[in-house]
Amino acid sequence: MANDQINQNFLKWCTEQGIDFNGNSLVIKETPGKNRHIISEKFIAEGTILFKIPYTSLINPFTSPISYNAHKEKVEETGEEDNNDVSSEEDDEENSAGTDEWKNLVAVLFQELKKGKASKWYPYLQILPSAETHNFDNLYYWSEEELALLAPSRCVERLGLEKIKQMYTDIQHDFNISDMSFERFLQISSIIMSYSFDVNVKSMVPVADLLNASVNNNAILQVDDENEEFISMVAVKDIEEGEEVYNIYGDHPNGELLRMYGYVEEGNNNEFAELELSKLMEINPKYKTIIEKIDDVYDLEDPLIMESYDVYLEGGLISELIVLCEVLANFTDENTEEELKSLIRTAFKRVIKKNQMSIETKRILDTLIAGRISEYDVVQNKVYPAEKGYSKQYMATVVTKGELECLEKCTEIINNEYEIVDQKAEEQKKKEDERLDKKRKRMEKRLDRKGGKKARA
Ligand SMILES: C[S@@+](CC[C@H](N)C(=O)[O-])C[C@H]1O[C@@H](n2cnc3c(N)ncnc32)[C@H](O)[C@@H]1O
């Protein structure tokens, strides 16, 4: 079916669902790279509701309950819940709930797509990239060669392919779906990753998902807990005539935008780079053993030993790495477990409360940052490909250049935000002061004695 016809059918369906496009001032446009997006043909003032979407037109396990019930019965029967996630994030309670919602929505969407014209959402499903032949740009569809364009970024490590494979197996089992191929599962997961919203429960939200995103968004989706009928897309800035309406997908750096959504945004201030623990351990052969000792005695709530440490474009280095380097710089082989614990507490106080670090810590960090920057050598001289747009080479360049900028700015941020304390020089100065103080006191005593003699004379 031609795209025009698909759009017309979709608009008709929206009217039937009671979704209006702000008195027709919003129109769907299509351009290469951006695909479908929404433009405002009139000026719209900040605060205006752009469109309202009835909860009944959302796709989620409550509006299309077949698969949800199958899963719920299984959970009630066995008491089992699962902990997988579509990405490589650590598991925790929140993630587990998110994963279950994810699985439910995959199953629901799979069933609705299979129903074809019989689905209540058929005109909506037609405008999603749901055809088996659709080419996604997210990282799950990049070849090995294309992924290599992103080196040395660590964003590729966040793909979590093993977990995804596990999730596929679980869904087949939990929902009794044997006719969903892995390719179809990945395609449906990709749709969910880039089109779904967390509105009470993970859902597909027609029309809201037509909006592209920007860090300078002019609209957001508002969920009003008091309103059980609608959710609304609201203008958060004035929108000029002819301007694109942009939503925001979250505070994602470009590597994450690419992984999940398949696009990047230049000027994205959520950018971050990563410094690896393994590289820190390579700086000094002793560090590995000390880090293992820290891991053994560590009893504070916030984790200190991590696989990698983030360096933010605007916020610099996360303080946990500075604390860790401070401990590495001050630990000696004679230190007992208790002394090590005390070193950790002192390091936290110094770094977080006093914004101080020792000059030794600064040296370790400088070495680590310089080493990571040198891994970006290939990026330093990279020019943006002539064909800007959305080529994979262009997108990979935006990611790696953004990360390099974070690292280059990091040292400057450290210098501005922390007082660098030269501990050894301070100790020497303290000793020197004490020596002079003693000398002064001796002189005073001598003078006193002399003064006494004179008085007697
Ligand atoms: C929720 S959909 C938005 C509608 C989408 N453009 C379409 O044609 O269906 C999210 C997808 O839109 C694209 N997208 C979103 N924001 C973009 C942007 N600022 N530039 C380019 N593509 C963008 C990405 O492909 C993303 O996966």
Short mmCIF file of C-alpha atoms and ligand atoms in Angstrom, two decimals:
data_model
loop_
_atom_site.label_atom_id
_atom_site.label_comp_id
_atom_site.label_asym_id
_atom_site.label_seq_id
_atom_site.Cartn_x
_atom_site.Cartn_y
_atom_site.Cartn_z
CA MET A 1 0.00 0.00 0.00
CA ALA A 2 1.37 3.47 -0.84
CA ASN A 3 2.47 5.57 2.15
CA ASP A 4 -0.13 8.25 1.40
CA GLN A 5 -2.91 5.71 1.65
CA ILE A 6 -1.42 4.27 4.85
CA ASN A 7 -1.31 7.78 6.36
CA GLN A 8 -4.91 8.49 5.27
CA ASN A 9 -6.14 5.24 6.82
CA PHE A 10 -4.26 6.04 10.00
CA LEU A 11 -5.74 9.56 10.24
CA LYS A 12 -9.23 8.13 9.73
CA TRP A 13 -8.55 5.60 12.49
CA CYS A 14 -7.36 8.43 14.78
CA THR A 15 -10.63 10.30 14.23
CA GLU A 16 -12.58 7.14 15.08
CA GLN A 17 -10.51 6.81 18.28
CA GLY A 18 -11.27 10.43 19.20
CA ILE A 19 -7.69 11.68 18.64
CA ASP A 20 -7.61 15.09 16.98
CA PHE A 21 -4.52 16.89 15.73
CA ASN A 22 -4.99 20.24 17.47
CA GLY A 23 -7.76 21.40 15.11
CA ASN A 24 -5.72 20.01 12.18
CA SER A 25 -2.81 22.36 12.77
CA LEU A 26 -0.47 19.35 13.05
CA VAL A 27 0.49 17.41 9.95
CA ILE A 28 2.48 14.23 9.33
CA LYS A 29 5.51 14.75 7.07
CA GLU A 30 8.01 12.25 5.75
CA THR A 31 11.65 12.85 4.83
CA PRO A 32 14.57 10.43 4.35
CA GLY A 33 16.47 9.81 7.58
CA LYS A 34 13.77 11.24 9.84
CA ASN A 35 10.96 9.22 8.24
CA ARG A 36 7.59 10.24 9.65
CA HIS A 37 7.47 13.26 11.93
CA ILE A 38 5.02 15.99 12.90
CA ILE A 39 5.10 19.64 11.81
CA SER A 40 2.92 22.40 13.16
CA GLU A 41 1.29 24.50 10.43
CA LYS A 42 0.25 27.20 12.90
CA PHE A 43 1.78 28.98 15.86
CA ILE A 44 1.02 27.02 19.06
CA ALA A 45 1.54 28.66 22.46
CA GLU A 46 3.46 26.99 25.30
CA GLY A 47 1.12 24.98 27.53
CA THR A 48 -1.32 24.07 24.76
CA ILE A 49 -2.48 20.46 24.62
CA LEU A 50 -1.38 19.27 21.18
CA PHE A 51 -3.47 16.10 21.22
CA LYS A 52 -5.16 13.78 23.68
CA ILE A 53 -4.90 10.02 23.39
CA PRO A 54 -7.60 7.87 25.00
CA TYR A 55 -6.19 5.03 27.14
CA THR A 56 -8.39 2.64 25.14
CA SER A 57 -6.33 3.27 21.99
CA LEU A 58 -3.01 2.32 23.67
CA ILE A 59 -1.63 -1.17 23.10
CA ASN A 60 -0.69 -2.91 26.33
CA PRO A 61 -1.59 -6.13 28.16
CA PHE A 62 -4.73 -4.50 29.59
CA THR A 63 -6.18 -3.39 26.25
CA SER A 64 -5.17 -6.61 24.47
CA PRO A 65 -5.18 -9.19 27.24
CA ILE A 66 -4.61 -12.52 25.48
CA SER A 67 -0.90 -12.92 26.10
CA TYR A 68 -0.90 -11.12 29.41
CA ASN A 69 -3.33 -13.61 30.94
CA ALA A 70 -1.27 -16.56 29.74
CA HIS A 71 1.80 -15.11 31.46
CA LYS A 72 -0.06 -14.07 34.60
CA GLU A 73 -1.46 -17.56 35.04
CA LYS A 74 2.02 -19.00 34.78
CA VAL A 75 3.40 -16.58 37.36
CA GLU A 76 0.54 -17.30 39.76
CA GLU A 77 1.05 -21.03 39.28
CA THR A 78 4.81 -21.14 39.75
CA GLY A 79 5.56 -17.92 41.61
CA GLU A 80 8.34 -17.35 39.05
CA GLU A 81 9.30 -13.94 37.80
CA ASP A 82 12.25 -13.29 35.55
CA ASN A 83 15.11 -10.85 35.68
CA ASN A 84 16.28 -10.38 32.13
CA ASP A 85 16.53 -7.04 30.46
CA VAL A 86 16.78 -6.10 26.84
CA SER A 87 20.11 -4.40 27.53
CA SER A 88 23.09 -5.31 29.67
CA GLU A 89 22.06 -3.29 32.74
CA GLU A 90 22.42 -4.86 36.17
CA ASP A 91 19.38 -6.67 37.50
CA ASP A 92 17.43 -5.22 40.37
CA GLU A 93 13.81 -5.19 41.46
CA GLU A 94 12.85 -2.30 39.21
CA ASN A 95 14.54 -3.92 36.24
CA SER A 96 12.76 -7.16 36.87
CA ALA A 97 9.36 -5.47 36.75
CA GLY A 98 10.45 -3.56 33.63
CA THR A 99 11.56 -6.81 32.01
CA ASP A 100 8.23 -8.46 32.64
CA GLU A 101 6.41 -5.48 31.15
CA TRP A 102 8.74 -5.70 28.20
CA LYS A 103 8.01 -9.39 27.65
CA ASN A 104 4.26 -8.79 27.98
CA LEU A 105 4.35 -6.07 25.35
CA VAL A 106 6.44 -8.17 22.94
CA ALA A 107 3.89 -10.96 23.22
CA VAL A 108 0.92 -8.61 22.81
CA LEU A 109 2.39 -6.81 19.83
CA PHE A 110 3.34 -10.08 18.19
CA GLN A 111 -0.25 -11.32 18.49
CA GLU A 112 -1.79 -8.06 17.28
CA LEU A 113 0.52 -7.95 14.25
CA LYS A 114 -0.36 -11.55 13.48
CA LYS A 115 -4.07 -10.74 13.47
CA GLY A 116 -3.54 -8.42 10.48
CA LYS A 117 -6.70 -6.58 9.43
CA ALA A 118 -8.61 -8.23 12.27
CA SER A 119 -6.63 -6.20 14.80
CA LYS A 120 -8.32 -3.14 16.25
CA TRP A 121 -5.01 -1.34 15.70
CA TYR A 122 -4.40 -2.43 12.11
CA PRO A 123 -4.20 1.14 10.61
CA TYR A 124 -1.81 2.13 13.42
CA LEU A 125 0.31 -1.02 13.10
CA GLN A 126 0.63 -0.26 9.38
CA ILE A 127 2.52 2.97 10.07
CA LEU A 128 4.99 1.25 12.43
CA PRO A 129 8.16 -0.22 10.93
CA SER A 130 6.59 -3.64 11.39
CA ALA A 131 7.03 -5.15 7.92
CA GLU A 132 9.40 -8.13 8.03
CA THR A 133 11.57 -6.34 5.47
CA HIS A 134 12.09 -3.11 7.47
CA ASN A 135 15.72 -2.13 8.05
CA PHE A 136 16.33 -0.73 11.51
CA ASP A 137 19.32 1.50 12.17
CA ASN A 138 19.70 0.67 15.87
CA LEU A 139 22.95 -1.05 16.87
CA TYR A 140 21.32 -4.49 17.01
CA TYR A 141 21.22 -4.36 13.21
CA TRP A 142 24.79 -3.18 12.60
CA SER A 143 27.21 -5.70 11.10
CA GLU A 144 30.50 -6.50 12.88
CA GLU A 145 32.27 -4.21 10.41
CA GLU A 146 29.86 -1.36 11.07
CA LEU A 147 30.14 -1.81 14.85
CA ALA A 148 33.90 -1.53 14.48
CA LEU A 149 33.34 2.08 13.32
CA LEU A 150 32.39 2.87 16.93
CA ALA A 151 35.73 1.80 18.45
CA PRO A 152 36.90 2.65 21.08
CA SER A 153 33.43 3.51 22.42
CA ARG A 154 32.07 1.02 24.94
CA CYS A 155 28.48 1.50 23.77
CA VAL A 156 28.70 -1.77 21.83
CA GLU A 157 29.23 -3.63 25.12
CA ARG A 158 25.81 -2.48 26.27
CA LEU A 159 24.05 -4.53 23.60
CA GLY A 160 23.55 -7.42 26.06
CA LEU A 161 23.00 -10.00 23.32
CA GLU A 162 23.08 -12.96 25.69
CA LYS A 163 20.27 -11.50 27.77
CA ILE A 164 18.25 -10.78 24.67
CA LYS A 165 18.57 -14.38 23.51
CA GLN A 166 17.49 -15.53 26.96
CA MET A 167 14.49 -13.21 26.86
CA TYR A 168 13.48 -14.66 23.49
CA THR A 169 13.56 -18.20 24.92
CA ASP A 170 11.61 -17.09 28.01
CA ILE A 171 8.87 -15.39 25.98
CA GLN A 172 8.37 -18.45 23.81
CA HIS A 173 8.03 -20.56 26.92
CA ASP A 174 5.97 -18.14 29.08
CA PHE A 175 3.46 -17.27 26.40
CA ASN A 176 3.43 -20.51 24.52
CA ILE A 177 4.57 -18.81 21.33
CA SER A 178 6.48 -21.14 19.08
CA ASP A 179 5.94 -19.39 15.76
CA MET A 180 7.89 -16.21 16.59
CA SER A 181 11.31 -16.37 14.92
CA PHE A 182 14.28 -14.71 16.62
CA GLU A 183 14.36 -12.14 13.77
CA ARG A 184 10.71 -11.28 14.38
CA PHE A 185 11.35 -11.02 18.13
CA LEU A 186 14.27 -8.64 17.54
CA GLN A 187 12.16 -6.57 15.19
CA ILE A 188 9.29 -6.30 17.68
CA SER A 189 11.76 -5.52 20.49
CA SER A 190 13.25 -2.78 18.32
CA ILE A 191 9.80 -1.26 17.80
CA ILE A 192 9.16 -1.36 21.54
CA MET A 193 12.61 0.08 22.27
CA SER A 194 12.09 3.10 20.05
CA TYR A 195 8.30 3.61 20.05
CA SER A 196 6.87 2.52 23.42
CA PHE A 197 6.23 4.71 26.47
CA ASP A 198 6.13 3.90 30.17
CA VAL A 199 2.65 5.17 31.01
CA ASN A 200 1.65 3.28 34.16
CA VAL A 201 2.50 0.16 32.17
CA LYS A 202 4.76 -0.13 29.10
CA SER A 203 2.52 0.70 26.15
CA MET A 204 2.43 1.58 22.50
CA VAL A 205 0.97 5.08 22.29
CA PRO A 206 -0.37 5.93 18.82
CA VAL A 207 0.35 9.47 17.53
CA ALA A 208 2.65 10.31 20.46
CA ASP A 209 5.14 7.94 18.86
CA LEU A 210 5.04 9.88 15.60
CA LEU A 211 7.12 12.59 17.21
CA ASN A 212 10.84 12.52 16.69
CA ALA A 213 12.99 13.57 19.64
CA SER A 214 15.48 16.27 20.49
CA VAL A 215 17.36 17.40 23.58
CA ASN A 216 15.75 20.77 22.78
CA ASN A 217 12.26 19.31 22.73
CA ASN A 218 9.18 21.51 22.56
CA ALA A 219 6.65 18.90 23.71
CA ILE A 220 6.26 16.20 26.37
CA LEU A 221 3.77 13.45 27.08
CA GLN A 222 1.87 14.17 30.26
CA VAL A 223 0.23 11.44 32.30
CA ASP A 224 -2.30 12.88 34.71
CA ASP A 225 -3.07 10.27 37.40
CA GLU A 226 -6.44 11.94 38.04
CA ASN A 227 -7.48 11.50 34.42
CA GLU A 228 -8.42 7.92 33.64
CA GLU A 229 -9.53 8.65 30.09
CA PHE A 230 -6.70 10.43 28.31
CA ILE A 231 -3.02 11.14 28.25
CA SER A 232 -1.92 14.35 26.56
CA MET A 233 0.96 15.66 24.49
CA VAL A 234 1.65 19.20 25.71
CA ALA A 235 3.73 22.03 24.20
CA VAL A 236 6.50 22.99 26.65
CA LYS A 237 7.63 25.92 24.46
CA ASP A 238 5.96 28.14 21.89
CA ILE A 239 5.95 26.27 18.59
CA GLU A 240 6.31 28.46 15.51
CA GLU A 241 4.45 27.92 12.26
CA GLY A 242 6.33 25.31 10.16
CA GLU A 243 8.37 24.05 13.15
CA GLU A 244 8.79 20.35 13.91
CA VAL A 245 7.23 19.09 17.14
CA TYR A 246 9.85 17.22 19.17
CA ASN A 247 9.38 14.96 22.15
CA ILE A 248 12.24 13.88 24.45
CA TYR A 249 13.19 10.21 24.86
CA GLY A 250 15.31 10.67 28.01
CA ASP A 251 18.75 11.96 29.01
CA HIS A 252 20.58 9.60 26.68
CA PRO A 253 24.11 10.10 25.33
CA ASN A 254 24.52 9.55 21.58
CA GLY A 255 25.87 6.00 22.06
CA GLU A 256 22.60 5.06 23.77
CA LEU A 257 20.44 6.93 21.23
CA LEU A 258 22.18 4.91 18.57
CA ARG A 259 21.86 1.61 20.44
CA MET A 260 18.14 1.96 21.10
CA TYR A 261 16.79 4.36 18.47
CA GLY A 262 19.27 4.32 15.60
CA TYR A 263 19.96 8.05 15.39
CA VAL A 264 22.28 10.63 16.99
CA GLU A 265 22.00 14.33 17.77
CA GLU A 266 24.92 16.74 17.45
CA GLY A 267 25.17 19.12 20.42
CA ASN A 268 23.76 16.45 22.76
CA ASN A 269 24.87 17.55 26.23
CA ASN A 270 24.06 14.15 27.78
CA GLU A 271 27.24 12.73 26.26
CA PHE A 272 29.55 10.60 28.42
CA ALA A 273 32.73 8.58 28.03
CA GLU A 274 33.96 5.72 30.20
CA LEU A 275 37.21 4.93 32.01
CA GLU A 276 37.79 1.22 32.56
CA LEU A 277 38.83 -0.40 35.85
CA SER A 278 41.05 -2.83 33.90
CA LYS A 279 43.07 0.12 32.55
CA LEU A 280 43.41 1.59 36.03
CA MET A 281 44.85 -1.73 37.23
CA GLU A 282 47.42 -1.63 34.43
CA ILE A 283 48.89 1.68 35.66
CA ASN A 284 50.61 0.02 38.63
CA PRO A 285 50.96 -3.75 39.17
CA LYS A 286 50.05 -3.27 42.87
CA TYR A 287 46.62 -1.80 42.12
CA LYS A 288 44.96 -5.12 41.23
CA THR A 289 45.80 -6.59 44.67
CA ILE A 290 44.73 -3.43 46.50
CA ILE A 291 41.45 -3.32 44.58
CA GLU A 292 40.77 -6.95 45.55
CA LYS A 293 41.46 -6.06 49.20
CA ILE A 294 39.11 -3.07 48.96
CA ASP A 295 36.45 -5.32 47.46
CA ASP A 296 36.84 -7.74 50.40
CA VAL A 297 36.49 -5.16 53.18
CA TYR A 298 34.10 -2.71 51.51
CA ASP A 299 30.94 -2.30 53.60
CA LEU A 300 29.40 0.99 52.43
CA GLU A 301 26.16 1.20 50.46
CA ASP A 302 27.23 2.94 47.25
CA PRO A 303 29.38 0.74 45.04
CA LEU A 304 33.02 1.77 44.70
CA ILE A 305 34.46 -0.92 42.46
CA MET A 306 32.83 -0.83 39.04
CA GLU A 307 33.70 -2.21 35.65
CA SER A 308 33.92 1.32 34.27
CA TYR A 309 33.47 4.91 35.46
CA ASP A 310 31.49 7.57 33.59
CA VAL A 311 32.94 10.91 32.53
CA TYR A 312 30.17 13.40 31.76
CA LEU A 313 30.45 16.24 29.29
CA GLU A 314 29.19 18.79 31.81
CA GLY A 315 29.77 17.12 35.17
CA GLY A 316 33.19 15.53 34.68
CA LEU A 317 34.28 12.37 36.41
CA ILE A 318 32.05 10.47 38.84
CA SER A 319 33.48 10.85 42.32
CA GLU A 320 33.68 7.07 43.05
CA LEU A 321 36.71 6.80 40.77
CA ILE A 322 38.42 9.71 42.52
CA VAL A 323 37.73 8.06 45.90
CA LEU A 324 39.15 4.77 44.63
CA CYS A 325 42.31 6.46 43.31
CA GLU A 326 42.68 8.29 46.62
CA VAL A 327 42.69 4.92 48.43
CA LEU A 328 45.15 3.45 45.92
CA ALA A 329 47.44 6.43 46.41
CA ASN A 330 47.45 6.18 50.20
CA PHE A 331 47.42 2.43 50.83
CA THR A 332 50.63 0.79 52.06
CA ASP A 333 51.41 -2.92 52.39
CA GLU A 334 51.51 -2.54 56.21
CA ASN A 335 47.89 -1.35 56.37
CA THR A 336 45.52 -3.63 58.27
CA GLU A 337 41.92 -4.29 57.20
CA GLU A 338 40.68 -1.74 59.72
CA GLU A 339 43.15 0.84 58.45
CA LEU A 340 42.01 0.17 54.88
CA LYS A 341 38.39 0.71 55.91
CA SER A 342 39.41 3.95 57.57
CA LEU A 343 41.32 5.03 54.43
CA ILE A 344 38.15 4.47 52.37
CA ARG A 345 36.02 6.56 54.76
CA THR A 346 38.62 9.34 54.84
CA ALA A 347 38.83 9.30 51.03
CA PHE A 348 35.03 9.66 50.73
CA LYS A 349 35.08 12.59 53.18
CA ARG A 350 37.96 14.31 51.45
CA VAL A 351 36.62 13.89 47.89
CA ILE A 352 32.90 14.31 48.40
CA LYS A 353 32.65 16.66 51.40
CA LYS A 354 35.81 18.74 50.97
CA ASN A 355 36.21 18.54 47.16
CA GLN A 356 39.86 17.71 47.65
CA MET A 357 42.16 15.09 46.18
CA SER A 358 45.83 14.37 46.69
CA ILE A 359 48.39 15.17 44.04
CA GLU A 360 49.10 11.41 43.76
CA THR A 361 45.44 10.78 42.98
CA LYS A 362 45.55 13.52 40.38
CA ARG A 363 48.59 11.85 38.79
CA ILE A 364 46.83 8.47 38.60
CA LEU A 365 43.76 10.10 37.03
CA ASP A 366 45.86 12.06 34.54
CA THR A 367 47.58 8.85 33.43
CA LEU A 368 44.27 7.02 33.12
CA ILE A 369 42.59 9.82 31.16
CA ALA A 370 45.60 10.34 28.86
CA GLY A 371 45.67 6.59 28.15
CA ARG A 372 41.97 6.58 27.26
CA ILE A 373 42.35 9.69 25.09
CA SER A 374 45.17 8.00 23.18
CA GLU A 375 42.75 5.17 22.31
CA TYR A 376 40.72 7.80 20.47
CA ASP A 377 43.72 8.73 18.29
CA VAL A 378 41.90 7.31 15.31
CA VAL A 379 39.04 9.68 16.07
CA GLN A 380 41.14 12.83 16.60
CA ASN A 381 41.66 13.46 12.93
CA LYS A 382 38.41 12.03 11.77
CA VAL A 383 36.35 14.44 9.73
CA TYR A 384 32.65 14.03 9.49
CA PRO A 385 31.84 12.07 6.34
CA ALA A 386 30.91 14.35 3.45
CA GLU A 387 27.52 12.69 3.33
CA LYS A 388 26.22 13.96 6.68
CA GLY A 389 22.65 12.80 7.21
CA TYR A 390 22.25 9.47 8.86
CA SER A 391 25.00 7.30 7.37
CA LYS A 392 26.46 4.82 9.86
CA GLN A 393 29.88 6.39 9.44
CA TYR A 394 28.49 9.81 10.30
CA MET A 395 26.60 8.52 13.34
CA ALA A 396 29.64 6.59 14.63
CA THR A 397 31.77 9.73 14.23
CA VAL A 398 29.31 11.79 16.26
CA VAL A 399 29.42 9.19 19.07
CA THR A 400 33.21 8.86 19.25
CA LYS A 401 33.89 12.59 18.86
CA GLY A 402 31.39 13.32 21.63
CA GLU A 403 33.09 10.85 23.96
CA LEU A 404 36.53 12.27 23.17
CA GLU A 405 35.24 15.75 24.04
CA CYS A 406 34.10 14.46 27.46
CA LEU A 407 37.59 13.09 28.15
CA GLU A 408 39.34 16.23 26.95
CA LYS A 409 37.17 18.42 29.17
CA CYS A 410 37.57 16.14 32.18
CA THR A 411 40.98 17.35 33.33
CA GLU A 412 39.82 20.95 33.14
CA ILE A 413 36.71 20.13 35.24
CA ILE A 414 38.88 18.30 37.82
CA ASN A 415 41.18 21.32 38.11
CA ASN A 416 38.24 23.70 38.51
CA GLU A 417 36.24 21.65 40.97
CA TYR A 418 38.84 20.10 43.22
CA GLU A 419 41.55 21.46 45.44
CA ILE A 420 44.64 19.40 44.66
CA VAL A 421 46.48 18.77 47.88
CA ASP A 422 50.18 17.91 47.83
CA GLN A 423 50.13 15.69 50.92
CA LYS A 424 53.88 15.01 51.05
CA ALA A 425 54.72 18.70 50.70
CA GLU A 426 52.09 19.46 53.36
CA GLU A 427 53.59 16.89 55.75
CA GLN A 428 57.09 18.30 55.15
CA LYS A 429 55.78 21.80 55.72
CA LYS A 430 54.09 20.64 58.92
CA LYS A 431 57.37 19.10 60.14
CA GLU A 432 59.28 22.26 59.19
CA ASP A 433 56.70 24.42 61.00
CA GLU A 434 57.00 22.20 64.10
CA ARG A 435 60.80 22.43 63.95
CA LEU A 436 60.67 26.23 63.67
CA ASP A 437 58.09 26.39 66.42
CA LYS A 438 60.33 24.38 68.76
CA LYS A 439 63.31 26.55 67.84
CA ARG A 440 61.28 29.70 68.51
CA LYS A 441 60.18 28.35 71.90
CA ARG A 442 63.78 27.49 72.83
CA MET A 443 64.85 31.05 71.89
CA GLU A 444 62.03 32.54 73.94
CA LYS A 445 63.05 30.44 76.97
CA ARG A 446 66.66 31.52 76.56
CA LEU A 447 65.60 35.18 76.30
CA ASP A 448 63.39 34.77 79.35
CA ARG A 449 66.30 33.35 81.30
CA LYS A 450 68.54 36.22 80.20
CA GLY A 451 65.83 38.76 81.06
CA GLY A 452 65.56 37.19 84.55
CA LYS A 453 69.32 37.46 85.14
CA LYS A 454 69.30 41.16 84.11
CA ALA A 455 66.39 41.92 86.41
CA ARG A 456 68.19 40.30 89.32
CA ALA A 457 71.35 42.24 88.46
C1 LIG B 1 9.02 7.17 18.11
S1 LIG B 1 9.68 6.99 16.53
C2 LIG B 1 9.40 8.56 15.82
C3 LIG B 1 8.69 8.44 14.47
C4 LIG B 1 9.56 7.89 13.39
N1 LIG B 1 10.33 8.97 12.77
C5 LIG B 1 8.77 7.16 12.33
O1 LIG B 1 8.96 7.41 11.16
O2 LIG B 1 7.98 6.29 12.68
C6 LIG B 1 11.37 6.90 16.93
C7 LIG B 1 12.29 6.75 15.74
O3 LIG B 1 12.31 7.96 15.00
C8 LIG B 1 13.63 8.27 14.55
N2 LIG B 1 14.03 9.56 15.16
C9 LIG B 1 13.59 10.10 16.30
N3 LIG B 1 14.14 11.30 16.54
C10 LIG B 1 14.96 11.53 15.50
C11 LIG B 1 15.82 12.62 15.16
N4 LIG B 1 15.94 13.70 15.93
N5 LIG B 1 16.52 12.50 14.01
C12 LIG B 1 16.40 11.42 13.24
N6 LIG B 1 15.61 10.36 13.50
C13 LIG B 1 14.89 10.42 14.61
C14 LIG B 1 14.52 7.12 15.00
O4 LIG B 1 14.60 6.21 13.94
C15 LIG B 1 13.73 6.51 16.14
O5 LIG B 1 13.98 5.14 16.31
#
